[in-house]
């Protein structure tokens, strides 16, 4: 399993597009938002708190694109078939490949948060709980990424699906604008989506930002959506393997 | 010894393999040849445990399964990484690590002639270099059975030489090999055994020397104007071949005499009269009625 994790990590580090989506674009977006919407340092901290938690959840969605591309390529280039002739177990293949993406998401969120803490005086009240929410977000997104990847016919499926998810959640879950300011019907939609809970889960441990949902509920929702992702993956992996090996 | 026992495989209504029986002795190179779509890749994917739903059995007699190195027909590499990283990855999958891993990668890089390109990205390689690496990756764990699916397709003579050297080296180490190819010359030069496959059926198989002898000694090639017409009148059994005919016979000298007499009687001198020494190519044509070369040109 670890050789797979290592090689996947190497591939992803080499891939400049991942760096762009996970770090460069979020940072630029956050800076622009802060500069546009704040005049003094108190406002800066407030806007930073909103945008860093929001963008952490928003941009981590884009890792799904990388997951889908990686799995579809492995299937189409015959790597899955080739590995089937080795002692590598099927579950080691999936797990090994997922670990780098899981770590990428965690690092991304922590890095963006660090920017907020050091540059914009964001106060995190409970680092351990903040980390737990981050880990849960990463597990959930990775599971969705794999689920989409296993059903995707082409790499484009990943692109389209991710963009739909990103767009819908951006509008309804309060990632771009504070949730309280959204019209009621959008709030209703946002309320059932994991992104809302992910965001509120982070917000709850940022003292410079009002609102937030309790850790228990957030954990439950995110675990629930992760289970959904894993269940879909379990159903889909046979088709993926079959397609890859014939 | 590897035994393929009554293996069949269908894709929907399309029967890719039909009751395939093969015995591959330990330490031999077994050639598998047939036109496009005849089921070669399907068969070796079954042997390589890639396709796992099929009818029949793959048996290993007198020993365990052993380790297996599969070289896929398509190049399956991590092309955004270096040659060395690819080799080490496949070594690690088989449990190699530390300095044995490094040494083995170095050794293989030398064998496939890529030592000076070891730390270059695979994307920058030529087709032939990628093919060589594709083979190298399957050899990292020193497998006992090596399965190569058309390893020389679309490579230049230099790469081809490297590949032949690797195969010959493996032969010296008495590894068992299954070598799939479109090129009869390759099989004739590299392999000890051959199986012809056509539309999912094994049409002939055996030791190459023995097969060539068997077919060579029992036929006479005859070419003359209207030879077919003439021979049917005289009750010969024959098959058209190239611009003449082949006559199967248990006694070639007797057939020669008969044909000479026939020529004398009809007052002509044959264009050609010779013992038919087929190459594998001819043998295949004789057995299936299809010319592999034409087929492949059409297929590609
Ligand atoms: N995944 C698949 N789905 C449906 N049919 C398939 C599949 N793979 C192979 N076939 C069919 O099975 C038959 C044998 O294919 P196979 O790839 O084994 O041939 P081959 O001898 O390796 O050909 P080539 O020389 O072109 O590599 C063909 O008719 C092919 O169309
Ligand atoms: Mg093939």
XYZ file of C-alpha atoms and ligand atoms in Angstrom:
578
model
C 0.000 0.000 0.000
C 2.732 2.502 0.933
C 4.520 2.326 -2.414
C 1.254 3.403 -3.979
C 0.835 6.239 -1.507
C 4.355 7.380 -2.217
C 4.058 7.343 -5.964
C 0.659 9.040 -5.898
C 2.085 11.761 -3.669
C 5.024 12.221 -6.029
C 2.669 12.547 -8.972
C 0.496 15.092 -7.202
C 3.435 17.190 -6.059
C 4.695 17.273 -9.653
C 1.277 18.368 -10.837
C 1.236 22.150 -10.906
C -2.532 22.353 -11.333
C -3.037 20.936 -7.853
C -0.810 23.606 -6.361
C -2.810 26.219 -8.216
C -6.216 24.996 -7.053
C -5.322 24.142 -3.486
C -3.065 27.011 -2.503
C -2.512 29.750 -5.016
C -6.093 30.443 -6.011
C -7.524 30.283 -2.458
C -4.855 32.616 -1.121
C -5.376 35.139 -3.896
C -9.144 34.924 -3.420
C -8.872 35.400 0.330
C -6.582 38.415 -0.025
C -8.857 40.016 -2.597
C -11.942 39.456 -0.442
C -10.221 40.977 2.579
C -8.972 44.002 0.669
C -12.367 44.591 -0.934
C -14.567 44.263 2.117
C -12.611 45.697 5.023
C -11.377 49.148 5.905
C -9.752 48.725 9.329
C -7.972 45.917 11.109
C -10.998 44.777 13.153
C -12.987 44.444 9.937
C -10.009 42.692 8.347
C -10.037 40.042 11.045
C -13.768 39.553 10.651
C -13.638 39.247 6.848
C -10.565 37.040 7.087
C -12.341 34.725 9.520
C -15.298 34.407 7.179
C -13.298 34.026 3.976
C -10.616 31.684 5.298
C -13.092 29.216 6.763
C -15.320 29.578 3.695
C -12.528 29.203 1.157
C -11.020 26.274 3.062
C -14.206 24.333 2.503
C -14.847 25.729 -0.982
C -11.438 25.072 -2.502
C -10.857 21.704 -0.891
C -13.725 20.524 -3.111
C -11.422 20.908 -6.098
C -9.203 18.066 -4.922
C -12.012 15.877 -6.254
C -10.854 16.819 -9.766
C -7.384 15.484 -9.057
C -8.777 12.305 -7.521
C -10.980 11.627 -10.543
C -8.195 12.330 -13.033
C -5.835 10.035 -11.189
C -8.253 7.108 -10.988
C -9.492 7.456 -14.567
C -5.901 7.632 -15.872
C -4.916 4.538 -13.921
C -7.832 2.698 -15.424
C -7.280 3.870 -18.984
C -3.513 3.558 -19.070
C -3.720 -0.034 -17.900
C -2.100 0.597 -14.518
C -4.997 -1.017 -12.657
C -4.760 -4.078 -14.876
C -1.012 -4.212 -14.524
C -1.199 -3.975 -10.752
C -3.746 -6.789 -10.748
C -0.947 -9.125 -11.850
C 1.072 -8.182 -8.747
C 0.488 -9.224 -5.133
C -1.085 -5.814 -4.415
C -4.543 -6.225 -2.876
C -7.466 -4.289 -4.272
C -8.179 -2.499 -1.006
C -4.507 -1.555 -0.687
C -4.734 0.016 -4.107
C -7.685 2.204 -3.131
C -6.464 3.044 0.328
C -2.927 3.697 -0.831
C -4.103 6.074 -3.502
C -6.478 7.947 -1.176
C -4.009 8.794 1.565
C -2.147 11.527 -0.349
C -5.393 13.291 -1.208
C -6.537 13.069 2.374
C -3.287 14.655 3.507
C -3.431 17.320 0.805
C -6.847 18.501 2.010
C -5.775 18.563 5.645
C -2.616 20.500 4.840
C -4.545 22.905 2.661
C -7.031 23.792 5.379
C -4.340 24.070 8.031
C -2.176 26.242 5.799
C -5.008 28.644 5.005
C -5.904 28.785 8.686
C -2.297 29.546 9.589
C -2.389 32.518 7.256
C -5.470 33.776 9.068
C -3.929 33.292 12.480
C -0.550 34.866 11.744
C -1.489 37.618 9.312
C -5.019 38.574 10.289
C -5.218 37.803 14.028
C -7.899 35.172 13.761
C -8.455 33.526 17.145
C -8.899 29.753 17.208
C -10.479 28.760 20.513
C -9.832 25.037 20.368
C -7.118 23.784 18.051
C -7.742 20.099 18.740
C -11.415 20.344 17.826
C -10.590 22.504 14.810
C -8.224 19.756 13.668
C -10.900 17.102 14.189
C -13.309 19.020 11.964
C -10.527 19.389 9.382
C -9.825 15.664 9.392
C -13.527 14.891 9.026
C -13.839 17.312 6.116
C -10.919 15.596 4.437
C -12.288 12.085 4.951
C -15.652 13.138 3.601
C -14.270 14.896 0.497
C -11.864 12.073 -0.287
C -14.702 9.575 -0.070
C -16.772 11.655 -2.458
C -13.826 12.056 -4.798
C -13.313 8.300 -4.982
C -17.034 7.682 -5.412
C -17.201 10.074 -8.357
C -13.959 8.690 -9.807
C -15.259 5.130 -9.805
C -18.329 6.032 -11.833
C -16.609 8.543 -14.116
C -16.310 7.524 -17.754
C -13.788 10.245 -18.528
C -11.723 12.813 -16.695
C -14.286 15.439 -17.671
C -16.864 13.852 -15.412
C -14.712 14.904 -12.481
C -14.418 18.434 -13.774
C -18.143 18.831 -14.345
C -19.230 17.203 -11.092
C -16.780 19.196 -9.033
C -17.844 22.442 -10.600
C -21.499 21.685 -9.983
C -20.804 20.808 -6.363
C -18.631 23.890 -5.889
C -21.136 26.209 -7.501
C -24.178 24.920 -5.642
C -22.459 24.919 -2.288
C -20.865 28.304 -2.859
C -24.286 29.842 -3.287
C -26.240 27.931 -0.664
C -23.868 27.033 2.149
C -22.512 30.394 3.174
C -19.002 29.805 1.960
C -18.750 33.079 0.053
C -21.203 35.211 1.990
C -22.193 34.756 5.635
C -24.961 32.174 5.900
C -27.269 34.501 7.912
C -27.343 36.946 5.010
C -28.637 34.345 2.535
C -32.347 34.310 1.552
C -34.379 31.689 3.397
C -34.853 29.236 0.542
C -31.103 29.091 -0.127
C -30.510 28.524 3.568
C -32.882 25.575 3.458
C -30.880 23.970 0.650
C -27.578 24.764 2.328
C -28.784 23.255 5.571
C -28.941 19.754 4.089
C -25.529 19.921 2.411
C -22.290 18.794 4.089
C -20.486 21.976 3.082
C -22.676 24.041 5.387
C -21.848 21.770 8.293
C -18.186 21.635 7.414
C -18.011 25.399 7.346
C -19.999 25.896 10.539
C -17.839 23.254 12.157
C -14.786 25.368 11.540
C -16.555 28.640 12.371
C -17.525 27.406 15.796
C -13.880 27.414 16.909
C -13.102 30.841 15.496
C -13.858 33.345 18.229
C -13.706 36.291 15.858
C -16.740 34.993 13.990
C -20.291 34.634 15.284
C -22.316 31.446 14.799
C -21.242 27.882 14.303
C -22.706 24.461 14.968
C -21.816 22.054 17.756
C -18.984 19.613 17.170
C -21.187 16.576 17.801
C -23.718 17.454 15.117
C -21.020 18.503 12.668
C -19.131 15.256 13.196
C -22.292 13.234 12.784
C -23.236 14.951 9.518
C -19.742 14.695 8.042
C -19.363 11.058 9.058
C -22.788 10.409 7.555
C -21.794 11.940 4.233
C -18.490 10.051 4.351
C -20.381 6.796 4.830
C -22.456 7.739 1.793
C -19.255 8.285 -0.190
C -17.783 4.967 0.930
C -21.011 3.119 0.226
C -21.154 4.526 -3.306
C -17.487 3.605 -3.745
C -18.130 0.067 -2.580
C -20.930 -0.304 -5.094
C -18.892 1.314 -7.864
C -15.515 -0.317 -7.482
C -16.463 -3.588 -9.131
C -17.486 -1.817 -12.311
C -14.302 0.216 -12.235
C -12.109 -2.855 -11.773
C -13.975 -4.792 -14.411
C -13.622 -2.003 -16.936
C -9.959 -1.608 -16.076
C -9.026 -5.245 -16.419
C -10.768 -6.257 -19.623
C 4.895 -26.495 -15.706
C 1.976 -24.283 -16.487
C -1.145 -25.850 -17.824
C -4.013 -24.036 -19.496
C -6.981 -26.360 -19.265
C -10.014 -25.832 -21.458
C -10.046 -22.109 -20.978
C -12.906 -20.210 -22.600
C -13.880 -16.590 -22.326
C -16.778 -14.716 -23.872
C -17.554 -11.045 -24.152
C -21.310 -11.049 -24.533
C -21.914 -13.207 -27.572
C -18.364 -12.774 -28.812
C -16.274 -15.815 -27.951
C -12.767 -14.492 -27.395
C -11.317 -17.851 -26.362
C -12.663 -21.279 -27.109
C -11.508 -24.288 -25.122
C -7.838 -23.420 -25.079
C -5.454 -26.206 -24.059
C -1.774 -25.446 -23.631
C 1.109 -26.920 -21.704
C 3.998 -24.604 -21.080
C 7.061 -26.495 -19.842
C 9.216 -24.878 -17.192
C 12.198 -22.983 -18.486
C 10.999 -22.642 -22.044
C 10.015 -19.700 -24.183
C 6.529 -20.221 -25.526
C 5.469 -18.127 -28.500
C 1.865 -17.183 -29.058
C 0.933 -15.872 -32.436
C -2.256 -14.955 -34.219
C -4.018 -12.161 -36.085
C -5.572 -9.086 -34.463
C -8.454 -9.934 -32.209
C -7.642 -13.651 -32.097
C -7.577 -13.679 -28.296
C -3.856 -13.518 -27.491
C -4.102 -10.714 -24.951
C -7.214 -12.215 -23.425
C -5.412 -15.518 -22.878
C -2.359 -14.023 -21.253
C -4.435 -11.692 -19.113
C -6.137 -14.808 -17.795
C -2.766 -16.447 -17.106
C -1.578 -13.225 -15.445
C -4.621 -13.213 -13.126
C -5.872 -9.932 -14.532
C -9.040 -11.376 -16.000
C -10.482 -13.527 -13.263
C -13.833 -14.620 -14.617
C -13.491 -17.308 -17.270
C -14.223 -20.959 -17.788
C -11.581 -23.618 -17.375
C -8.467 -23.763 -15.247
C -4.926 -22.518 -15.059
C -2.833 -25.124 -13.273
C 0.714 -25.118 -12.001
C 2.030 -28.640 -11.970
C 5.052 -29.616 -9.909
C 5.448 -26.393 -8.016
C 3.692 -23.358 -6.733
C 2.393 -20.468 -8.787
C 5.707 -18.685 -8.412
C 6.222 -15.050 -9.145
C 4.967 -13.510 -12.308
C 6.099 -10.584 -14.407
C 3.529 -9.265 -16.837
C 4.456 -6.851 -19.608
C 1.232 -5.333 -20.924
C 0.615 -4.674 -24.599
C -0.046 -1.015 -23.858
C 2.611 0.989 -22.123
C 1.501 1.270 -18.494
C 3.877 3.574 -16.689
C 3.720 6.679 -14.548
C 4.815 8.954 -17.339
C 5.120 12.128 -15.298
C 7.784 10.491 -13.133
C 11.281 9.242 -13.879
C 12.354 5.856 -15.177
C 14.013 5.065 -11.873
C 10.929 6.000 -9.847
C 8.842 3.689 -12.012
C 11.212 0.779 -11.578
C 11.502 1.306 -7.844
C 7.736 1.521 -7.530
C 7.255 -1.893 -9.086
C 10.071 -3.275 -6.966
C 8.455 -1.919 -3.809
C 5.106 -3.442 -4.700
C 6.875 -6.789 -4.587
C 8.430 -6.013 -1.246
C 11.896 -4.861 -2.304
C 13.410 -2.000 -0.334
C 16.616 -0.312 0.716
C 19.843 -1.041 -1.071
C 18.682 -4.254 -2.812
C 15.945 -2.165 -4.421
C 18.384 0.526 -5.553
C 20.814 -2.068 -6.868
C 18.164 -3.973 -8.736
C 16.840 -0.783 -10.364
C 20.364 0.113 -11.423
C 20.910 -3.375 -12.844
C 17.658 -3.278 -14.843
C 18.383 0.240 -16.098
C 21.631 -1.096 -17.469
C 19.947 -4.098 -19.092
C 17.317 -1.996 -20.814
C 19.913 0.560 -21.855
C 18.429 3.506 -19.985
C 21.083 4.126 -17.363
C 21.930 7.531 -18.787
C 18.236 8.488 -18.864
C 17.382 7.008 -15.462
C 16.363 10.282 -13.872
C 14.516 11.755 -16.816
C 10.749 11.985 -16.966
C 9.260 9.088 -18.930
C 7.134 11.490 -20.990
C 10.309 12.667 -22.669
C 11.207 9.151 -23.867
C 10.836 7.751 -27.365
C 8.343 4.964 -28.001
C 11.091 2.351 -27.983
C 12.547 3.589 -24.705
C 9.128 3.467 -23.073
C 8.705 -0.104 -24.332
C 12.018 -1.067 -22.764
C 11.037 0.488 -19.461
C 7.652 -1.222 -19.710
C 9.542 -4.515 -19.806
C 12.016 -3.513 -17.111
C 9.233 -2.774 -14.639
C 8.029 -6.363 -14.924
C 11.476 -7.756 -14.104
C 12.234 -5.881 -10.879
C 11.213 -8.779 -8.654
C 13.063 -11.434 -10.634
C 9.907 -13.322 -11.631
C 9.987 -16.978 -12.571
C 7.341 -16.632 -15.260
C 7.539 -13.670 -17.619
C 4.695 -12.830 -19.935
C 5.334 -10.367 -22.734
C 2.446 -9.038 -24.831
C 3.827 -7.742 -28.127
C 6.920 -6.174 -26.595
C 8.380 -5.022 -29.897
C 5.412 -3.280 -31.479
C 6.446 -0.038 -33.110
C 10.042 0.076 -31.917
C 13.190 0.955 -33.831
C 15.892 -1.656 -34.540
C 18.053 -0.453 -31.660
C 15.321 -0.910 -29.062
C 14.391 -4.194 -30.679
C 17.956 -5.441 -30.152
C 17.824 -4.476 -26.497
C 14.564 -6.341 -26.101
C 15.963 -9.469 -27.791
C 18.985 -9.290 -25.524
C 16.775 -9.143 -22.469
C 14.750 -12.124 -23.650
C 17.900 -14.105 -24.421
C 19.305 -13.243 -21.021
C 16.101 -14.498 -19.392
C 16.390 -17.681 -21.432
C 19.890 -18.221 -20.123
C 18.537 -17.883 -16.603
C 16.067 -20.621 -17.549
C 13.028 -18.513 -16.879
C 9.699 -19.560 -18.299
C 8.388 -17.086 -20.838
C 5.263 -16.516 -22.859
C 6.012 -14.288 -25.800
C 3.153 -12.828 -27.829
C 4.007 -11.369 -31.174
C 2.831 -10.628 -34.662
C 6.271 -11.276 -36.020
C 6.979 -14.878 -37.006
C 10.711 -14.246 -37.299
C 10.833 -13.172 -33.649
C 9.051 -16.272 -32.478
C 11.195 -18.469 -34.699
C 14.381 -16.941 -33.322
C 13.460 -16.550 -29.659
C 11.030 -19.295 -28.774
C 11.194 -23.044 -28.313
C 7.482 -23.651 -28.585
C 4.681 -21.965 -30.459
C 0.913 -21.951 -30.467
C -1.083 -20.523 -33.322
C -4.301 -18.933 -32.293
C -7.091 -17.950 -34.613
C -10.523 -16.652 -33.627
C -10.041 -17.922 -30.089
C -8.984 -21.425 -31.128
C -5.538 -22.958 -30.893
C -5.094 -24.294 -34.414
C -1.647 -25.835 -33.921
C 0.953 -25.968 -31.220
C 4.175 -27.673 -30.372
C 7.916 -27.450 -30.468
C 8.912 -25.175 -33.304
C 11.650 -27.459 -34.652
C 9.352 -30.421 -34.582
C 6.491 -28.528 -36.248
C 8.688 -27.231 -39.027
C 10.101 -30.681 -39.648
C 6.743 -32.311 -39.597
C 5.250 -29.964 -42.123
C 8.390 -29.541 -44.190
C 8.916 -33.213 -44.893
C 5.495 -33.977 -46.042
C 4.850 -31.492 -48.785
C 6.061 -30.658 -52.253
C 5.726 -27.275 -53.873
C 4.833 -27.302 -57.550
C 4.378 -24.402 -59.897
C 3.490 -24.507 -63.570
C 1.061 -22.874 -65.986
C -2.449 -23.996 -65.083
C -0.993 -26.319 -62.505
C -4.214 -26.515 -60.526
C -6.297 -27.569 -63.511
C -3.755 -30.114 -64.555
C -3.407 -31.675 -61.140
C -7.121 -32.022 -60.513
C -7.398 -33.885 -63.808
C -4.733 -36.298 -62.589
C -6.388 -36.837 -59.204
C -3.759 -35.161 -57.060
C -4.781 -33.715 -53.702
C -3.299 -30.285 -53.314
C -3.760 -26.833 -51.865
C -3.105 -23.569 -53.643
C -0.113 -21.739 -52.237
C 1.241 -18.411 -53.453
C 1.510 -18.750 -57.237
C 1.593 -22.548 -57.219
C 0.285 -25.452 -55.200
C 1.414 -27.617 -52.312
C 0.923 -31.328 -52.392
C 0.824 -33.136 -49.084
C 2.648 -36.454 -49.239
C 4.189 -39.127 -47.086
C 6.713 -39.941 -49.751
C 8.086 -36.782 -51.303
C 10.421 -38.643 -53.672
C 7.522 -40.565 -55.139
C 5.581 -37.331 -55.569
C 8.566 -35.745 -57.298
C 8.700 -38.649 -59.734
C 4.993 -38.449 -60.427
C 5.204 -34.733 -61.059
C 8.198 -35.124 -63.356
C 6.331 -37.791 -65.259
C 3.290 -35.559 -65.477
C 5.397 -32.738 -66.872
C 7.010 -35.046 -69.387
C 3.631 -36.402 -70.484
C 2.302 -32.903 -71.010
C 5.531 -31.659 -72.465
C 6.361 -28.747 -70.200
C 8.975 -27.842 -67.669
C 7.614 -26.740 -64.292
C 8.471 -23.249 -63.126
C 9.277 -24.705 -59.746
C 9.377 -28.109 -58.166
C 10.751 -28.319 -54.679
C 10.506 -29.768 -51.239
C 8.246 -27.468 -49.310
C 10.175 -26.092 -46.333
C 7.733 -23.817 -44.661
C 8.625 -21.073 -42.326
C 6.262 -20.510 -39.428
C 4.585 -17.903 -41.556
C 3.652 -20.455 -44.220
C 2.629 -22.920 -41.621
C 0.181 -20.476 -40.203
C -1.204 -19.731 -43.644
C -1.573 -23.405 -44.331
C -3.418 -23.988 -41.085
C -5.776 -21.053 -41.051
C -5.989 -19.898 -44.625
C -5.210 -16.392 -43.429
C -2.074 -14.495 -44.119
C -0.970 -12.965 -40.878
C 0.891 -10.165 -42.559
C -2.089 -8.946 -44.599
C -4.362 -9.276 -41.620
C -2.174 -7.168 -39.462
C -1.672 -4.519 -42.044
C -5.420 -4.246 -42.391
C -5.879 -4.337 -38.632
C -3.433 -1.594 -37.822
N -13.201 -5.588 -22.926
C -13.677 -6.215 -23.989
N -14.997 -6.145 -24.259
C -15.502 -6.774 -25.329
N -14.786 -7.501 -26.199
C -13.464 -7.607 -25.980
C -12.848 -6.971 -24.869
N -11.519 -7.242 -24.910
C -11.337 -8.010 -25.996
N -12.494 -8.236 -26.648
C -12.677 -9.046 -27.857
O -12.067 -10.294 -27.665
C -11.392 -10.711 -28.838
C -9.944 -10.992 -28.511
O -9.276 -9.794 -28.139
P -7.749 -9.758 -27.747
O -7.441 -8.398 -27.287
O -7.464 -10.876 -26.824
O -7.037 -10.032 -29.137
P -5.484 -9.994 -29.519
O -5.193 -11.287 -30.164
O -4.678 -9.621 -28.353
O -5.447 -8.837 -30.614
P -4.297 -7.775 -30.947
O -3.342 -8.476 -31.839
O -5.039 -6.711 -31.677
O -3.709 -7.312 -29.675
C -11.601 -9.613 -29.850
O -12.659 -9.981 -30.691
C -11.965 -8.431 -29.034
O -12.818 -7.570 -29.754
Mg -3.395 -8.117 -27.905
